Each structure stands twice: as structure tokens, then as C-alpha cells.
Tab-separated table of C-alpha atoms in Angstrom:
chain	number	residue	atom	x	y	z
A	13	UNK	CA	-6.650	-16.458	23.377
A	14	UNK	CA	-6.595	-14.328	26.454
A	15	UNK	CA	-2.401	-14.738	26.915
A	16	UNK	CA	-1.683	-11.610	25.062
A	17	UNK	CA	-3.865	-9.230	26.487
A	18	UNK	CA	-2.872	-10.459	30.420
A	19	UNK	CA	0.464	-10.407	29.663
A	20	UNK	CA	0.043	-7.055	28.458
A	21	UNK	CA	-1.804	-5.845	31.599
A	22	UNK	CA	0.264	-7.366	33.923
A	23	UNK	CA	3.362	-6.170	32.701
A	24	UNK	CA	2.594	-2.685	33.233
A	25	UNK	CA	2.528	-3.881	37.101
A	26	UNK	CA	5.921	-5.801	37.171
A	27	UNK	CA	7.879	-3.556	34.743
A	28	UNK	CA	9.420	-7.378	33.203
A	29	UNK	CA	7.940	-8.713	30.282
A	30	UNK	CA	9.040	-12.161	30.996
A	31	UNK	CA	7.782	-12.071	34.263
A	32	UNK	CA	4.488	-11.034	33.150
A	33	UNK	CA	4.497	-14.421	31.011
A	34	UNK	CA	5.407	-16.690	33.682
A	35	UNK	CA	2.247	-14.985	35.896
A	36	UNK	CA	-0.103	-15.003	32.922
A	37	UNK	CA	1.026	-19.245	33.619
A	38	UNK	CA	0.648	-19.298	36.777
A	39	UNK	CA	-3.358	-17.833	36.465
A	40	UNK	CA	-3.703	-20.393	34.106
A	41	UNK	CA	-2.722	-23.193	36.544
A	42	UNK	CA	-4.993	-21.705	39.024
A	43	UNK	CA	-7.788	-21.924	36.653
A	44	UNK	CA	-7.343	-25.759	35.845
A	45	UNK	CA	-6.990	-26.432	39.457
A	46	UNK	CA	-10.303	-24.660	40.323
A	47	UNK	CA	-12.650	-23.964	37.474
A	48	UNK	CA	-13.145	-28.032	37.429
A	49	UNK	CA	-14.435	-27.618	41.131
A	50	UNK	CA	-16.290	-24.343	40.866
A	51	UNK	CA	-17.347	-23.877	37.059
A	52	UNK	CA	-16.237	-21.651	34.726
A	53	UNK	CA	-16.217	-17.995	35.747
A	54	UNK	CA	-18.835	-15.987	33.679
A	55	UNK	CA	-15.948	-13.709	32.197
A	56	UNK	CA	-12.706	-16.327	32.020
A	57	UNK	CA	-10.182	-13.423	30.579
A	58	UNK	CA	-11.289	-11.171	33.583
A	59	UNK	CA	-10.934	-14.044	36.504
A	60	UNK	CA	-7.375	-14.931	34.784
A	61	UNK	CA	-6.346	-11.324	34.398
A	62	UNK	CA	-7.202	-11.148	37.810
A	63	UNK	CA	-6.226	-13.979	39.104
A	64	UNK	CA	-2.496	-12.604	37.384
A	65	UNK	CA	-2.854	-9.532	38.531
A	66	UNK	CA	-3.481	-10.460	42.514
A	67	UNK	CA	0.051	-12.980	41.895
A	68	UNK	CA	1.786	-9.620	40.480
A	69	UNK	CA	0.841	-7.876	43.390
A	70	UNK	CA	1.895	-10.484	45.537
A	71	UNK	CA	5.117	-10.959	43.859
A	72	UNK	CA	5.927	-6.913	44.517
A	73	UNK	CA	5.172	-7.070	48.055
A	74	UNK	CA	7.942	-9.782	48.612
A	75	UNK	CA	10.659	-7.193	47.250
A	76	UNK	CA	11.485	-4.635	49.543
A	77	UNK	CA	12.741	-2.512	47.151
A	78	UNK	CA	9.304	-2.582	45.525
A	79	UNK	CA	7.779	-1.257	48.814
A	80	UNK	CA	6.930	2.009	47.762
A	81	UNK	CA	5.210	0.654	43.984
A	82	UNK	CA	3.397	-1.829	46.174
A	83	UNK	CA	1.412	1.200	47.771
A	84	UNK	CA	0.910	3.296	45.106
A	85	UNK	CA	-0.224	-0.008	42.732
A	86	UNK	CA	-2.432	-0.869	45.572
A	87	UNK	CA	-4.058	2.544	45.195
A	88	UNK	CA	-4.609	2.182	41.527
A	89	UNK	CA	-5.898	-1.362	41.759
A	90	UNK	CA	-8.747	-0.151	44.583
A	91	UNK	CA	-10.268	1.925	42.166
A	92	UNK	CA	-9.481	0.576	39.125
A	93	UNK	CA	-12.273	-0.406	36.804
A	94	UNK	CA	-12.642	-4.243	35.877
A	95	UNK	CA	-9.938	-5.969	34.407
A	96	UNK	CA	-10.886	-6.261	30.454
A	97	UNK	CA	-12.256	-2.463	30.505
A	98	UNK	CA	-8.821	-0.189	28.830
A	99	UNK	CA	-8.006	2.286	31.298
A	100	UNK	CA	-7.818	6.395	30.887
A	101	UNK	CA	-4.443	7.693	30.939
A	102	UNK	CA	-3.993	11.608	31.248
A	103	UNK	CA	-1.900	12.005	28.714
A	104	UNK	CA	-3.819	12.357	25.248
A	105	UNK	CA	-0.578	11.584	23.804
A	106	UNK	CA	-0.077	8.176	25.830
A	107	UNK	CA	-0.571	4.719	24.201
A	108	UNK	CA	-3.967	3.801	25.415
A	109	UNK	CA	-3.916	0.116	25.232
A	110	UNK	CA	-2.387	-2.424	26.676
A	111	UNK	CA	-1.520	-5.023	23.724
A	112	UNK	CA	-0.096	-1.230	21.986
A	113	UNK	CA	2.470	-0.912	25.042
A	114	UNK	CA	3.382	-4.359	24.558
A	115	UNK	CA	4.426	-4.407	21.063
A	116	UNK	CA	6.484	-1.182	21.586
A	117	UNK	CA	8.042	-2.592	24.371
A	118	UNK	CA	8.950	-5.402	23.079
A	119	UNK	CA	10.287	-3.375	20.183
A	120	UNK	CA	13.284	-1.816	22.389
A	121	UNK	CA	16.481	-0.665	20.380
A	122	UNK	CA	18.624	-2.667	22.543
A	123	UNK	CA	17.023	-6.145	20.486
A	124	UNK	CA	18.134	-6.548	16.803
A	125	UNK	CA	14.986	-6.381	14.926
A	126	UNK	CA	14.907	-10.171	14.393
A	127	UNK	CA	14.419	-10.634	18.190
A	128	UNK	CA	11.950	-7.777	18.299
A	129	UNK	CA	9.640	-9.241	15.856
A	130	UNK	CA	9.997	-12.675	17.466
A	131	UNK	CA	9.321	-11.380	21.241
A	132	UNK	CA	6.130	-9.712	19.750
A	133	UNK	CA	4.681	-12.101	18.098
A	134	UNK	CA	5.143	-14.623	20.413
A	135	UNK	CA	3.701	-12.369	23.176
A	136	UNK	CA	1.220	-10.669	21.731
A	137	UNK	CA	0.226	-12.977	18.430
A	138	UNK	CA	0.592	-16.133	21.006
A	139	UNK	CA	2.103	-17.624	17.403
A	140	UNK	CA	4.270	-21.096	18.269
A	141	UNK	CA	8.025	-20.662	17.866
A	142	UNK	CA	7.185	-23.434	14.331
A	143	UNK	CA	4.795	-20.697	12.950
A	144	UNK	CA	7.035	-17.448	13.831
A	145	UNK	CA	9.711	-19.703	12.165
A	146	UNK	CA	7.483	-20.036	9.186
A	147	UNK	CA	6.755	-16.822	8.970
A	148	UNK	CA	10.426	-15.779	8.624
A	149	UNK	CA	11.380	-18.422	6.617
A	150	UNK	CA	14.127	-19.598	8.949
A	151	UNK	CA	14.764	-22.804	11.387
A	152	UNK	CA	12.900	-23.124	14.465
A	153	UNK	CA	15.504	-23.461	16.799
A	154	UNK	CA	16.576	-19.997	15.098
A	155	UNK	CA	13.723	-18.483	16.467
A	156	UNK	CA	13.838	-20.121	19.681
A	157	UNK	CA	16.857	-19.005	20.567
A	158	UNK	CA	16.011	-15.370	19.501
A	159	UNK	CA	13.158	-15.030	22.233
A	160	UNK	CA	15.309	-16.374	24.571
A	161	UNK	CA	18.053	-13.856	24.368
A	162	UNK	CA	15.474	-10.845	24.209
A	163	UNK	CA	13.596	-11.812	27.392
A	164	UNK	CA	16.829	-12.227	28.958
A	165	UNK	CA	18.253	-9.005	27.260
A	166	UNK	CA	15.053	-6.820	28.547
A	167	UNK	CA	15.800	-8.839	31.964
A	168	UNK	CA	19.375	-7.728	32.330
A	169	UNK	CA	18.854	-4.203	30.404
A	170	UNK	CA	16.250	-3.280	33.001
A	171	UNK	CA	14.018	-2.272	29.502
A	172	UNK	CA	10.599	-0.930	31.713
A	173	UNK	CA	6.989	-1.465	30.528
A	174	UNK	CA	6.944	1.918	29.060
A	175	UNK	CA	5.423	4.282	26.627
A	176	UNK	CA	8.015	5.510	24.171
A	177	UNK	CA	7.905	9.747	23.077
A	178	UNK	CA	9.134	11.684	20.412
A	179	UNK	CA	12.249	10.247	18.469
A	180	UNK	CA	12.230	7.032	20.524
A	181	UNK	CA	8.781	6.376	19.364
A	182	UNK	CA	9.725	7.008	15.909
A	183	UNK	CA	12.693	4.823	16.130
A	184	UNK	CA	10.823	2.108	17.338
A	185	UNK	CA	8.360	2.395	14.311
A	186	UNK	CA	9.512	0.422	11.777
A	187	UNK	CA	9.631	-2.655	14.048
A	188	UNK	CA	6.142	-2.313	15.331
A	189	UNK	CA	5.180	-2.281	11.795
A	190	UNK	CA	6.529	-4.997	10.808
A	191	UNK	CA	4.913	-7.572	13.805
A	192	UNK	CA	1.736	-6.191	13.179
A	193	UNK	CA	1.752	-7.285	9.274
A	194	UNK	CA	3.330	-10.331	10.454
A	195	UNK	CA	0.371	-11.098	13.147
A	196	UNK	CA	-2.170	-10.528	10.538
A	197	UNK	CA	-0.295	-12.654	7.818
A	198	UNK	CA	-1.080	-15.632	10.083
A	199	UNK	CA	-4.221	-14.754	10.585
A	200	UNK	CA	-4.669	-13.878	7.146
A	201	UNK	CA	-2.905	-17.281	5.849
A	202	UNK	CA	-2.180	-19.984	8.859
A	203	UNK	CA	1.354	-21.966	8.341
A	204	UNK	CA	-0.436	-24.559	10.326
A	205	UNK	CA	-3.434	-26.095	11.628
A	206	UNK	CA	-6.482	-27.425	10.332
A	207	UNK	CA	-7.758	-24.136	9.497
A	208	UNK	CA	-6.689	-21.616	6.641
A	209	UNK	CA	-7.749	-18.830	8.500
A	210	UNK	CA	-6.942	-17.370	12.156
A	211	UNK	CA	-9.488	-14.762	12.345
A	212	UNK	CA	-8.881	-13.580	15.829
A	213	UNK	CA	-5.187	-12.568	14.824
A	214	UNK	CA	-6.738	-10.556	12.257
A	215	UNK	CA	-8.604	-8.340	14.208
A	216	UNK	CA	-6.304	-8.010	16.725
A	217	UNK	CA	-3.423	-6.429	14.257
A	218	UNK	CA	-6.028	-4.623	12.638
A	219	UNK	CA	-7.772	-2.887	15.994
A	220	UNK	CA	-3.831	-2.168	16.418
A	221	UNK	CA	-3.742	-0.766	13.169
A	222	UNK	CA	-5.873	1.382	13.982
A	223	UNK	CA	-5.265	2.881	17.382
A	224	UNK	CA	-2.025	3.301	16.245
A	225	UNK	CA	-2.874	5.421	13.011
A	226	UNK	CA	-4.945	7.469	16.112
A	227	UNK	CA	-1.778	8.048	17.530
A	228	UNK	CA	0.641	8.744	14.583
A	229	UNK	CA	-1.453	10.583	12.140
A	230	UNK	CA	1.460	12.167	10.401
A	231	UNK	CA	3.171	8.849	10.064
A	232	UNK	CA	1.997	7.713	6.463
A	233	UNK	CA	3.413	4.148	6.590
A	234	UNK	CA	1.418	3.751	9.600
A	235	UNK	CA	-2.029	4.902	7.515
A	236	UNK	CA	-0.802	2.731	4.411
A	237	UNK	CA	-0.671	-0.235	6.778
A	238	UNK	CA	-3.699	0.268	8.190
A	239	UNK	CA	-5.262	0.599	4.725
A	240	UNK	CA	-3.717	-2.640	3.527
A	241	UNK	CA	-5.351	-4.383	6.165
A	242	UNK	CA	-8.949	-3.030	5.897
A	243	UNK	CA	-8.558	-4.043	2.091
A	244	UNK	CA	-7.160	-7.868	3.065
A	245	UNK	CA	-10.027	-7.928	5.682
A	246	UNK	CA	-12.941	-7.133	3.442
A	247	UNK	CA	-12.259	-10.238	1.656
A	248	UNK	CA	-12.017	-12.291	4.638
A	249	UNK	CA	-16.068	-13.755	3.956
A	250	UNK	CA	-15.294	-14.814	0.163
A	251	UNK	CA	-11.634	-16.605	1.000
A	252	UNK	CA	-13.208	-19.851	2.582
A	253	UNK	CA	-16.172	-22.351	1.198
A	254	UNK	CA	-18.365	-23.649	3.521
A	255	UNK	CA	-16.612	-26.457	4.553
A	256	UNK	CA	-13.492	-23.949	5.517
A	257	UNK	CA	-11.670	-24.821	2.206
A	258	UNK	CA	-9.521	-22.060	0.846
A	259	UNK	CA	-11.406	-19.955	-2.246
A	260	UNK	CA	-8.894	-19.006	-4.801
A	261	UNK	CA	-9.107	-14.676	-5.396
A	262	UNK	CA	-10.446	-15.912	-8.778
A	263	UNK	CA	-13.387	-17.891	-7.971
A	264	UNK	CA	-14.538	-15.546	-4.905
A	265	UNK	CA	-17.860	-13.673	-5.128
A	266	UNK	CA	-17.171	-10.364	-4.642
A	267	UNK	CA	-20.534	-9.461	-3.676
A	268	UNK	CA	-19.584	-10.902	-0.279
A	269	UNK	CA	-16.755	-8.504	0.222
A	270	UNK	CA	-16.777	-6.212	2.644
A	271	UNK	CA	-17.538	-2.500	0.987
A	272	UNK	CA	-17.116	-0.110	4.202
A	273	UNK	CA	-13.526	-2.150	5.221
A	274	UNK	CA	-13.375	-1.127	1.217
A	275	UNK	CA	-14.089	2.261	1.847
A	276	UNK	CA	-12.068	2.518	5.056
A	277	UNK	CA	-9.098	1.429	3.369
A	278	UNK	CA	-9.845	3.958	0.622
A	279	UNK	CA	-10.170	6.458	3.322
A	280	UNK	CA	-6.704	5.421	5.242
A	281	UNK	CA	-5.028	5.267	1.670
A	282	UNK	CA	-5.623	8.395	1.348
A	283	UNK	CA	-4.168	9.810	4.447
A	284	UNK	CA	-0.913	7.591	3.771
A	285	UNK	CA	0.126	10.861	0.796
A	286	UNK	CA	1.834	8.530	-1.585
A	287	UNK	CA	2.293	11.527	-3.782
A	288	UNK	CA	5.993	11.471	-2.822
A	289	UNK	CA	8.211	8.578	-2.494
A	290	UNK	CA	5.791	5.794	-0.396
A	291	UNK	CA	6.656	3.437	1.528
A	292	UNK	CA	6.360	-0.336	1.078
A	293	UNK	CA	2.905	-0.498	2.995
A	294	UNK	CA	1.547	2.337	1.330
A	295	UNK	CA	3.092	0.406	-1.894
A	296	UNK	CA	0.841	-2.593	-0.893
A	297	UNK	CA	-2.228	-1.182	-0.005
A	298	UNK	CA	-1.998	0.611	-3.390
A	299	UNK	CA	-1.818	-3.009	-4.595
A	300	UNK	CA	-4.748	-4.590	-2.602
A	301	UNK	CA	-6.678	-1.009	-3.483
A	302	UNK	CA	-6.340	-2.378	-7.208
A	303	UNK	CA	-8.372	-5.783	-5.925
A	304	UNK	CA	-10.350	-4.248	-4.295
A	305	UNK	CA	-12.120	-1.862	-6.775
A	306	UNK	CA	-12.168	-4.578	-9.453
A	307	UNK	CA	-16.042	-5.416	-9.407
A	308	UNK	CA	-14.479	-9.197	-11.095
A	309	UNK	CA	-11.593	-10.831	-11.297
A	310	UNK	CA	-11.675	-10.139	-15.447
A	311	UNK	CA	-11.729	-6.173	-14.709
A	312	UNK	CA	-8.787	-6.211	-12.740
A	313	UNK	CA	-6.100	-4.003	-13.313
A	314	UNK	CA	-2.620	-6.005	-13.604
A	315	UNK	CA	-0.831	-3.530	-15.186
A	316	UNK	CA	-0.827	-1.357	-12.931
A	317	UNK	CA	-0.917	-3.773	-10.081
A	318	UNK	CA	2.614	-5.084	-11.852
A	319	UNK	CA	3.952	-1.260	-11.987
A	320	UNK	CA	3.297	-0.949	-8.420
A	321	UNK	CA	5.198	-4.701	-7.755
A	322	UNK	CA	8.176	-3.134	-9.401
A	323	UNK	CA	8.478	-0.248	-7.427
A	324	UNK	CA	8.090	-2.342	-4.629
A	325	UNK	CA	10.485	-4.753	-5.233
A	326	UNK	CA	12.969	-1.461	-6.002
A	327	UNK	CA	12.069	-0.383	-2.066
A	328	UNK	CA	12.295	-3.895	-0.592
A	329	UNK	CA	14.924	-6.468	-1.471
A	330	UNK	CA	12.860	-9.593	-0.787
A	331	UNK	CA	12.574	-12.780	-2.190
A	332	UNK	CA	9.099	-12.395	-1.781
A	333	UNK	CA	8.257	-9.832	-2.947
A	334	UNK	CA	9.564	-10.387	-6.050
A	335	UNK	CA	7.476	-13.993	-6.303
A	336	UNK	CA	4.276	-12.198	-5.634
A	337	UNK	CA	5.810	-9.463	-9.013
A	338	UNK	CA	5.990	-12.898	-10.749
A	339	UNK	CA	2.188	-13.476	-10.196
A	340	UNK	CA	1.226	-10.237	-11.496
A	341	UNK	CA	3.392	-10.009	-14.230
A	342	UNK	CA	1.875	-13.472	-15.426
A	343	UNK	CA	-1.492	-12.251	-15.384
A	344	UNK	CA	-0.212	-8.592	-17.180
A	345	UNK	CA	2.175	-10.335	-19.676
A	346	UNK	CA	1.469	-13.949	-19.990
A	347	UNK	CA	2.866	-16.800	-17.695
A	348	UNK	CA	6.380	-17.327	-19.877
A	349	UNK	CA	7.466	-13.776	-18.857
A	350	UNK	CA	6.828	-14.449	-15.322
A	351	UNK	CA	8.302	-18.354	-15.431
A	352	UNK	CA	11.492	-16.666	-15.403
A	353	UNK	CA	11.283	-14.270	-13.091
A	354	UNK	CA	10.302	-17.473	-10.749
A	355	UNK	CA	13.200	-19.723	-12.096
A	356	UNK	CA	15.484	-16.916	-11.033
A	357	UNK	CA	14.335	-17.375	-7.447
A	358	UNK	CA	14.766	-21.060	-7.264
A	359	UNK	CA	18.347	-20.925	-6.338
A	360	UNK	CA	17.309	-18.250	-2.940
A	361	UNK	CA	17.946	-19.934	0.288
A	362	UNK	CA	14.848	-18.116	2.205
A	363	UNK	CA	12.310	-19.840	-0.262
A	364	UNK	CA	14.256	-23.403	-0.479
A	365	UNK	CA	11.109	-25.104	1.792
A	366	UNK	CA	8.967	-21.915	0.663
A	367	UNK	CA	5.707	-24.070	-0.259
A	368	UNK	CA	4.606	-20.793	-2.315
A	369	UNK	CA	6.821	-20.685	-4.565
A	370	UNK	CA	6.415	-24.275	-6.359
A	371	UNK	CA	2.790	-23.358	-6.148
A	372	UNK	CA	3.055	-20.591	-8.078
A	373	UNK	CA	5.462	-21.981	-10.667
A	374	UNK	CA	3.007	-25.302	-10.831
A	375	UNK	CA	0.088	-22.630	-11.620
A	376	UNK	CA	2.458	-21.244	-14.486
A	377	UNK	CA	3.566	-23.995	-16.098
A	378	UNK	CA	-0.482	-24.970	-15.685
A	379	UNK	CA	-1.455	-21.963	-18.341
A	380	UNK	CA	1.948	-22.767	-20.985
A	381	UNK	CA	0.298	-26.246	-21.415
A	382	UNK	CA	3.027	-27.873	-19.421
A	383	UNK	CA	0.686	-30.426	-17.142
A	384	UNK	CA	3.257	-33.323	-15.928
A	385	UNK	CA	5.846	-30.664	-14.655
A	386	UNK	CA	2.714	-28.612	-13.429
A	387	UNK	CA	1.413	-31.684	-11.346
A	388	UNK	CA	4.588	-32.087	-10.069
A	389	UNK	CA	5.634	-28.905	-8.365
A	390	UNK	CA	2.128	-28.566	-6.778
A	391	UNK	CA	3.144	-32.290	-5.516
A	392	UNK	CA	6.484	-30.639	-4.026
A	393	UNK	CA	4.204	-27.556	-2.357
A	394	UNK	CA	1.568	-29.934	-0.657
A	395	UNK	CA	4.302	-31.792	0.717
A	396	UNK	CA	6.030	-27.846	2.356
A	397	UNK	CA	2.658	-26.612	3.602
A	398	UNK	CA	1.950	-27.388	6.847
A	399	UNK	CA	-1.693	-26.172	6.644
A	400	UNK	CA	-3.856	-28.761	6.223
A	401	UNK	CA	-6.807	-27.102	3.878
A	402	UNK	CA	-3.712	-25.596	1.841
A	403	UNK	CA	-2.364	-29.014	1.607
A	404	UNK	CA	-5.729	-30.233	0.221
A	405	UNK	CA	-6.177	-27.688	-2.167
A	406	UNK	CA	-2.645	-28.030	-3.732
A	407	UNK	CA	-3.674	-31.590	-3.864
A	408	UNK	CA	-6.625	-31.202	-5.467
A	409	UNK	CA	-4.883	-28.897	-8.361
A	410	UNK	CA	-1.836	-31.836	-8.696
A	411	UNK	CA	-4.667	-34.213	-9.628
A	412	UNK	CA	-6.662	-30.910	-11.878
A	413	UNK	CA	-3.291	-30.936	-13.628
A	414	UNK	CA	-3.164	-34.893	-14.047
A	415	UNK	CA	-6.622	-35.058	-15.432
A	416	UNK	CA	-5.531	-32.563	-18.167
């Protein structure tokens, strides 16, 4: 839990991302050498931060070259406040937290975007390389490999721990964007695990979110993501029972919905100016915005909600995307229309293991009456998820579908 944000702090000492990783280790050694002898520290992030931060220090000294850092970081750390408070930079214009300086970081131009996702997330996300495979929809030794080769590209490039300006910022964007949604999709939707939700990955992309719509207020993408995730968070009470089992967007009471997220994201929305050509996170909060000021399930507006899928889809050439246009289109034209929109997919690489995707076309073939080929394919999902409460509830609707 605390990996990300002393990796993040201690990386700002060392100037080496991967270095910064193997000292956030090494404090975490420390810790299960001592705290069984001396207790638990009151505050365990700020004894391993730290604890990281003394190693860093001690790691400068050794290089002679680093003589002159040593003092001035030696400075800084006398009258630095306590580890887990954010410190003040002079520059108003500076990226005020440490996670923030991570992520763009980690987004240099010198990594394909691929490798820049994959660094980030698992850096800052602390996702497994089997999730961050998930969550591209590629192999895990794919993934692997890709954080390998950017830790030693950032090694070799001499990338520094640095706060992009101006056009560099901007070019960096795009990618920063991206690993943010993806952090709060698995949050939002674990591939793995016993639970369905990973709440602390939520509010970490969306605090990001946020300080970074602070810091780019003329950026709309970065207000429309921002507003998609205040929408996805407001339902975050209503999505589990009370035994932690996923709750359908159907059968949730919406009374339990968060109204001022609701009304943030309204805000943020606003700010993202779709009224010219927007982008595909503006595109999507426009899309959760529709949810989200549906009082019930029944007053939802799928119409438009399909409009704004197909102008999606027309900005972003994903598999994906189109699935989720399937889903809407079934519930604004009727589940045949939509069938073959899915059939159409079946044949895509990227969702061949996709557990989504014979979910959805199980839930279709549910409403045309078709229960034995329903049953199956929600079969065929259970067996893709690796989630264990998703696998249940797939389950549970292959044996809805028997019954029938």
C-alpha cells in the first residue's frame, strides 16, 4: 500500500526510478527484521519512507560524483517536514505531489507508450505484472518484459525525476491519461482477487485526477477524465452487497449513490467544453453523466447513451469500446441488433480470453429466449475471470439461465 508513494519520494532523491524501487525493498526488509522486535511504528508509511529515504542518502554519499547533491539534500532533509506531509515547491506551476511526478516520469517520450503505461502502473498502481497484463489484454510475459526494458531504458537514458513544462508536459499528456483510467479500472473492477473492488486504487487515480485538472485547467480531456471518475465513484456504495458480491447497475439503489461526486462530475463536465470535437474521456463521462442523472435504471437514457457510444467508437478504434456500444445498443434497440454487433467481435484477437465479452453475449442471448446457448457462454466467462466474486456471479446467472 505504501510502495507507490515511497517510491515516489525517494526518487526525487536518487534521480533513478528503478533505484528508488529497489530502496523502497530494502525499507521493507528493514521493517520485517525489526518491527517483530520493537512493534510496529505508530505511522508504518512514515518509518518506511524514512527508513528509504536515510538508505538513499546513504547510497549518494558513496558516489563521489554525488558529493555536491549529498550536501545540498542533506540541507533539505534537516528541515524538511515529516515524511507523509507533501512538500511546498516555489513554483505555483510545479507538480506538487509526489505520486504526480512519478507518473510523468515514468511517462518519458523515450518509452513507447506500452512501456509507459506498464512502468506506471506497476510503480505507482503497485498492480502485478498478471493484472497489468489483464488490463491490456495481452500475455504476461509481454508485460514483463516491457517494464524491464523501460527501467533499463530510463537507466541508460539518464531520464531524471523531473517535472515536465510547456510542450513536454503536453506531450507527455496523453500517456498520463491513460495510466490513471487504467489504475482506477482495477480499482473500479479487480482482474483478480477475492474482492471485486480495490478501493484504495480508486482514490488514488481520482486524488490524481484531480490535482492534475489543478494544474491543466485548459486541458479539457484532463477535466472530462476527472469527471468520469467522480461519476464511476459515486456509485462505488451501491456496486457490492453486503457480503462483497458484485450488484449488477440494474439492481443498485440509487439512493446510495453518491450526489456531490454527482455534482462534482457535473461540475468537471462542464469545464471539459465538449461543444467542439471532445475527446474520448470527455465522450465517457458524457456517458456515465447519462447514469448518473437517471433517478432508476427504467428512466435511463440509452439513446442517447448509444449516440454518444458511436461517436466514441468513431474517436477510438477499440475492441472495447465497441462491446460496451453493443450493451447500449441492446438496451436502445433490442438485444438482436446488438447480438451482431457482438458476433462481429468474436473473431478479435484482444478479446479471445476477454471474459466480458461471452458475458455480455450470454446476457443477450438471455433476453431473445435463447437459455442453453445463454448458460453456456456465461459458463465460458466464469471460467476467463480471474476474480473470484465475478466468477460467482457469472455462475450464479449460468444456473439463472438453466432454471429457465
Amino acid at each position: 500500500m505504501e510502495s507507490p508513494r515511497i517510491i515516489a519520494g525517494v526518487a526525487r532523491l536518487v534521480r533513478d526510478i528503478g533505484i528508488a524501487e529497489e530502496l523502497a525493498q530494502d525499507a521493507l526488509v528493514a521493517a520485517l527484521e525489526q518491527w517483530p522486535r520493537e512493534g510496529v511504528p505508530d505511522n508504518p508509511g512514515a518509518w518506511l519512507t524514512a527508513t528509504a529515504r536515510r538508505r538513499a542518502v546513504d547510497l549518494i554519499r558513496r558516489r563521489e560524483n554525488y558529493v555536491r547533491k549529498l550536501a545540498e539534500i542533506g540541507r533539505d532533509l534537516s528541515h524538511a517536514a515529516p515524511p507523509e506531509e507533501p512538500e511546498q515547491f516555489a513554483d505555483p506551476d510545479d507538480i506538487d505531489d509526489d505520486l504526480l511526478r512519478l507518473v510523468f516520469t515514468a511517462c518519458h517520450p523515450v518509452l513507447s507508450a506500452e512501456a509507459r503505461t506498464a512502468l506506471t502502473l506497476r510503480l505507482l498502481g503497485g498492480l502485478t505484472t498478471a493484472e497489468i497484463a489483464r488490463a491490456f489484454l495481452v500475455p504476461e510475459a509481454t508485460v514483463a518484459q516491457r517494464i524491464v526494458r523501460a527501467k533499463r531504458t530510463l537507466a541508460t537514458k539518464n531520464v531524471a525525476f523531473e517535472v515536465p513544462y510547456g510542450p513536454d508536459r503536453e506531450a507527455r499528456l496523453g500517456s498520463v491519461l491513460d495510466v490513471i483510467y487504467l489504475i482506477y479500472n482495477e480499482g473500479y473492477a479487480a482482474t483478480a482477487g477475492d474482492d471485486w473492488l480495490r478501493p484504495g486504487l480508486c482514490e488514488d487515480a481520482l486524488r490524481l485526477a484531480r490535482v492534475l485538472s489543478g494544474l491543466m485547467p485548459k486541458e479539457p480531456e484532463v477535466h472530462g477524465l476527472t469527471a468520469l471518475l467522480e461519476f464511476q465513484t459515486s456509485r462505488a456504495a451501491a456496486r457490492t452487497g453486503a457480503s462483497g458480491e458484485p450488484v449488477l447497475l440494474k439492481d443498485q439503489q440509487r439512493s446510495r449513490w453518491n450526489r456531490m461526486l454527482i455534482a462534482r462530475g457535473i461540475t468537471a463536465l462542464g469545464r471539459a467544453d465538449t461543444t467542439g470535437a471532445p475527446g474520448p474521456y470527455a465522450l465517457q463521462a458524457a456517458i456515465a453523466a447519462c447514469h448518473a442523472m437517471a433517478y432508476s435504471y427504467e428512466e435511463t437514457d440509452w439513446q442517447t447513451i448509444s449516440t454518444l457510444y458511436a461517436l466514441l467508437a468513431a474517436r477510438v478504434a477499440s475492441p472495447v469500446v465497441e462491446l460496451n456500444r453493443a450493451v447500449a445498443v441492446s438496451m436502445a434497440d433490442g438485444p438482436g441488433p446488438a447480438l451482431e454487433i457482438v458476433d462481429a467481435l468474436a473473431t478479435e484477437p484482444a478479446l479471445r480470453d476477454y471474459h466480458l465479452l461471452p458475458s455480455v453475449r450470454g446476457d443477450l442471448l438471455m433476453r431473445l429466449g435463447r437459455t442453453a446457448q445463454a448458460r453456456a457462454e456465461f459458463v465460458r466467462a466464469a471460467e476467463l475471470t480471474h476474480n473470484t466474486r465475478e466468477r460467482e456471479l457469472l455462475l450464479r446467472r449460468a444456473a439463472e439461465a438453466e432454471a429457465s
